[in-house]
Amino acid sequence: MKIKGKVSRTFHSTDSGFKIIALEVSKNSMIPEKYRNPDYPMSVSVVGNLKNVQDEYVVEIAGEWEHRENGRYWPWQFKVERYTVCDFETPCILVDIISNLNRFGRARAKRLVEVYGTDIVHIIENEPKVLLAWETKPGEMEALSREFKKYHEAANLKEFLSKYGVEEQIIDDIHERWGLSAVEAVSKNPYILCRHKLVPFLLADKIAKDCEITADNPDRVDTVLLYVLNDYAGGKGHTYLRMTQLPEDCNSFLKDNCEIQGSLRKRHIDDALARCRAKGEVVIEEEKVYSKQRYESEMVVANILVSRIGRKARYSHIPKEKVEACVDEMQEELEVELDPLQREAVEMALCHQTSILTGGAGCGKTTTLRFIIGAIEKLSKLYRLPSCEIALAAPTGMAAKRMMASTDKEARTIHKLIEYNPALPLLTLNEDNPLAYDFVIVDELSMVDIDTMAMLLRAVRDDTQLLFLGDVHQLPSIGPGEVLHDIIDSGVFPVTALKRSFRHGSRKTILENANRVLDGVTELDFGYSDCLFYDVPDTSEDKKCRRLMKMLLKVYYEEYAACGRKSEKIQVLSPMRIKTLVSVDQINPELQDLVNALIDEEDEVRVGLHRFRKNDRVMQVSNNYDKNVYNGDKGIVKMVSVKSCRVLVDYDGTLVEYTKKELDQLKHSFAITVHKAQGGQHPIVIIPITNYHSVLLTRNLLYTAMTRAKQKLIFVGDRDALEYTIRNTQGIKRNTALCDRLKVTVQKAA
């Protein structure tokens, strides 16, 4: 229920915002007779959080009637659920608004409101000529009218959207984009907010429901289609969806992302396809349906790669024996001997414009890369070639740091290399303004999606040599496409696949077990100290995995104590973010309390369910280009301020401050998902394994998790779940046409 009136008195108020007030209504019919005080029929006692409410304010309050057993005089009061201050019906607020517009001045604003009351709103907006006598300079009232309309529309927009939880910054962006017609535009078609990436579909659908928009509204169906083709399909790794599957895919998306009930029929999807195709928002190739952006990304990658076939490389003229002599010289200097495949990889990278170096963990990719970089430098000097500018890049900050540590050369994330900024309408670096490097080397290409690959290739010169490194057995990219897999399968570029394992000592058993997993062998070797299994069989009575959580915490603390209480040496990798007590979001608070317990309330900042303390391990979970921190960057909390609700995080010597509004960008990283761990390694890795995570238990996920361990790998859980994971090679087959596009183009050329 809602009631509206003016605050006549405040009986009680606290610093937290709790108040008891008397609200005077304009008509006693607004108060149901049952709850109406016969002695004060126009007044209501209101109780609740009314922090920004003051005497004389006009407010609209939503809530429910509450009976007070100990009421001294009248037992009924109105309990607040939410409220809205009616700024343009409150004289004292109107004075503040008018006085601040065009430097109108408080004295004149107050006099205006005293003379015209709240009718001044209508007069300023629609009849400013009535106020000409109040002008101190020509055109003053017309200017006031324009500014007042803008302010009023912005206030209406804020009132309209704030009840849906839309942040002020987003509301400001909406007002800037649609101006005075923002409320009308959003009310008519809330889905325009989705089209401009301002709110998620679910929120737009909630607004639409309140605006009485139907399930088959064309704007809604078009938005569903585009959302499914771009975000939903991309989240599953697809670059396109099949036309016959679209109705099912759209309704599957709506199942978890709608407020307006009702499924979409095939005719609704067909009509939406026709509309979106006519506007150039979708592309249809036979049975394949793409969003415009995804189609352009796949075509850019295919076309640029094809254009590089047959191009002469910078070092292709150098005789093979000279390259071999250079490798021999480096072997003596580094006291490392390459095997024949590694030597072949060095020659391939030097003599081809585009090439791929692949292989599993421990096969020597890093060592080979060091030789490739060294050979480039030596041969450039030997043949008096211009200095070769080399750029090293990787998809994540973690992978870039590993690359830098292993090569002693600067390495950056791909986004940093190409100077990507989503706030800009165009790429900073592109075909017309490419990177200045002569040789670009990209590691962990299996993690690169089609959109990122397109941006990278557009930023590279035609005569720049490219070398891609990656392991096809690891998890594919989180985003759409299977770039590394498709390029290798196409067969259009030279590939060297390293096979021999060079790792011995502390990591030998880990890598032998990882190779067994790739071969589908379910019997792993846990007879050595570097590879352990703690049995916690699944039971039907413990679907939340409480027993598994207790054992994991016990194992974690034992390792924590054994390695000198340094939590950064231990990483828990869980397949899932949410579901059981050993999923990432559930186990992180337990690990936080275990190794970084709260001592004083002043040492903790709370935001929602998250509690940040000094010395917490945290991870950035979205790209923040202003702060120069990116998704996957890991740091340590150095300081927390309860008073200002701020957190200071140390990212390898770079301090970054977060305000309360920005803390949703941080998550604890005592435990992370396997996907987030790609590109990094940790001395000790602990993996909880249970059949209750079966939806994500695949062989490549297990292999990726195992190969993150540098010194010690520990499984805690159910052995049957481990065997199931090793046998499960299914996963989700990705819809991608890059491989076919590369093959067809080459066949046509031939």
Short mmCIF file of N, CA and C in Angstrom, two decimals, residues 90-118 120-121 124 131 134 136 140-141 144 148:
data_model
loop_
_atom_site.label_atom_id
_atom_site.label_comp_id
_atom_site.label_asym_id
_atom_site.label_seq_id
_atom_site.Cartn_x
_atom_site.Cartn_y
_atom_site.Cartn_z
N THR A 90 7.39 19.90 -2.65
CA THR A 90 7.88 20.36 -1.34
C THR A 90 8.46 21.76 -1.49
N PRO A 91 7.80 22.80 -0.94
CA PRO A 91 8.24 24.19 -1.16
C PRO A 91 9.70 24.46 -0.81
N CYS A 92 10.16 23.96 0.35
CA CYS A 92 11.54 24.26 0.75
C CYS A 92 12.57 23.65 -0.21
N ILE A 93 12.24 22.47 -0.78
CA ILE A 93 13.15 21.85 -1.76
C ILE A 93 13.09 22.61 -3.08
N LEU A 94 11.89 23.05 -3.47
CA LEU A 94 11.75 23.84 -4.69
C LEU A 94 12.60 25.11 -4.64
N VAL A 95 12.64 25.74 -3.47
CA VAL A 95 13.47 26.94 -3.29
C VAL A 95 14.94 26.60 -3.59
N ASP A 96 15.41 25.47 -3.05
CA ASP A 96 16.81 25.07 -3.29
C ASP A 96 17.07 24.80 -4.77
N ILE A 97 16.12 24.13 -5.43
CA ILE A 97 16.29 23.79 -6.84
C ILE A 97 16.38 25.05 -7.69
N ILE A 98 15.40 25.95 -7.54
CA ILE A 98 15.34 27.16 -8.36
C ILE A 98 16.53 28.07 -8.10
N SER A 99 16.92 28.19 -6.84
CA SER A 99 18.00 29.12 -6.49
C SER A 99 19.34 28.71 -7.11
N ASN A 100 19.50 27.39 -7.36
CA ASN A 100 20.77 26.90 -7.90
C ASN A 100 20.81 26.85 -9.43
N LEU A 101 19.70 27.17 -10.09
CA LEU A 101 19.67 27.15 -11.54
C LEU A 101 19.99 28.54 -12.09
N ASN A 102 20.97 28.60 -12.96
CA ASN A 102 21.36 29.89 -13.60
C ASN A 102 21.62 31.00 -12.59
N ARG A 103 22.16 30.63 -11.41
CA ARG A 103 22.49 31.60 -10.36
C ARG A 103 21.29 32.52 -10.04
N PHE A 104 20.11 31.92 -9.94
CA PHE A 104 18.89 32.70 -9.74
C PHE A 104 18.87 33.38 -8.37
N GLY A 105 19.47 32.74 -7.39
CA GLY A 105 19.54 33.35 -6.06
C GLY A 105 18.45 32.86 -5.14
N ARG A 106 18.81 32.66 -3.88
CA ARG A 106 17.88 32.07 -2.93
C ARG A 106 16.73 33.01 -2.55
N ALA A 107 17.04 34.28 -2.39
CA ALA A 107 16.00 35.23 -1.96
C ALA A 107 14.87 35.30 -2.98
N ARG A 108 15.21 35.44 -4.26
CA ARG A 108 14.17 35.52 -5.30
C ARG A 108 13.44 34.19 -5.43
N ALA A 109 14.18 33.07 -5.32
CA ALA A 109 13.54 31.76 -5.42
C ALA A 109 12.52 31.57 -4.29
N LYS A 110 12.90 31.97 -3.10
CA LYS A 110 12.00 31.83 -1.96
C LYS A 110 10.74 32.67 -2.16
N ARG A 111 10.92 33.88 -2.67
CA ARG A 111 9.78 34.77 -2.90
C ARG A 111 8.85 34.20 -3.97
N LEU A 112 9.43 33.63 -5.05
CA LEU A 112 8.64 33.01 -6.10
C LEU A 112 7.74 31.91 -5.54
N VAL A 113 8.34 31.03 -4.74
CA VAL A 113 7.59 29.91 -4.17
C VAL A 113 6.53 30.40 -3.20
N GLU A 114 6.83 31.46 -2.44
CA GLU A 114 5.84 32.01 -1.51
C GLU A 114 4.63 32.58 -2.27
N VAL A 115 4.90 33.20 -3.42
CA VAL A 115 3.82 33.83 -4.19
C VAL A 115 2.98 32.79 -4.94
N TYR A 116 3.64 31.82 -5.59
CA TYR A 116 2.93 30.90 -6.47
C TYR A 116 2.75 29.50 -5.89
N GLY A 117 3.41 29.23 -4.76
CA GLY A 117 3.31 27.88 -4.20
C GLY A 117 3.92 26.85 -5.14
N THR A 118 3.41 25.63 -5.08
CA THR A 118 3.96 24.58 -5.95
C THR A 118 3.50 24.72 -7.40
N ILE A 120 4.36 26.96 -9.14
CA ILE A 120 5.51 27.55 -9.81
C ILE A 120 6.16 26.56 -10.78
N VAL A 121 6.02 25.27 -10.48
CA VAL A 121 6.58 24.24 -11.36
C VAL A 121 5.95 24.33 -12.74
N ILE A 124 6.91 27.83 -14.51
CA ILE A 124 8.28 27.90 -15.05
C ILE A 124 8.40 27.06 -16.31
N LEU A 131 6.40 35.29 -15.73
CA LEU A 131 7.40 35.71 -14.74
C LEU A 131 8.34 36.80 -15.27
N TRP A 134 9.82 39.41 -13.03
CA TRP A 134 10.85 39.00 -12.07
C TRP A 134 12.25 39.01 -12.68
N THR A 136 15.83 40.09 -14.10
CA THR A 136 16.83 41.14 -13.87
C THR A 136 17.65 41.39 -15.14
N GLU A 140 16.08 35.86 -19.05
CA GLU A 140 16.43 35.11 -17.85
C GLU A 140 15.41 34.01 -17.57
N MET A 141 14.11 34.29 -17.71
CA MET A 141 13.08 33.31 -17.39
C MET A 141 13.03 32.18 -18.43
N LEU A 144 15.82 29.99 -17.44
CA LEU A 144 15.44 29.25 -16.23
C LEU A 144 14.50 28.10 -16.59
N PHE A 148 15.24 24.28 -15.83
CA PHE A 148 14.32 23.65 -14.89
C PHE A 148 13.73 22.37 -15.51
#
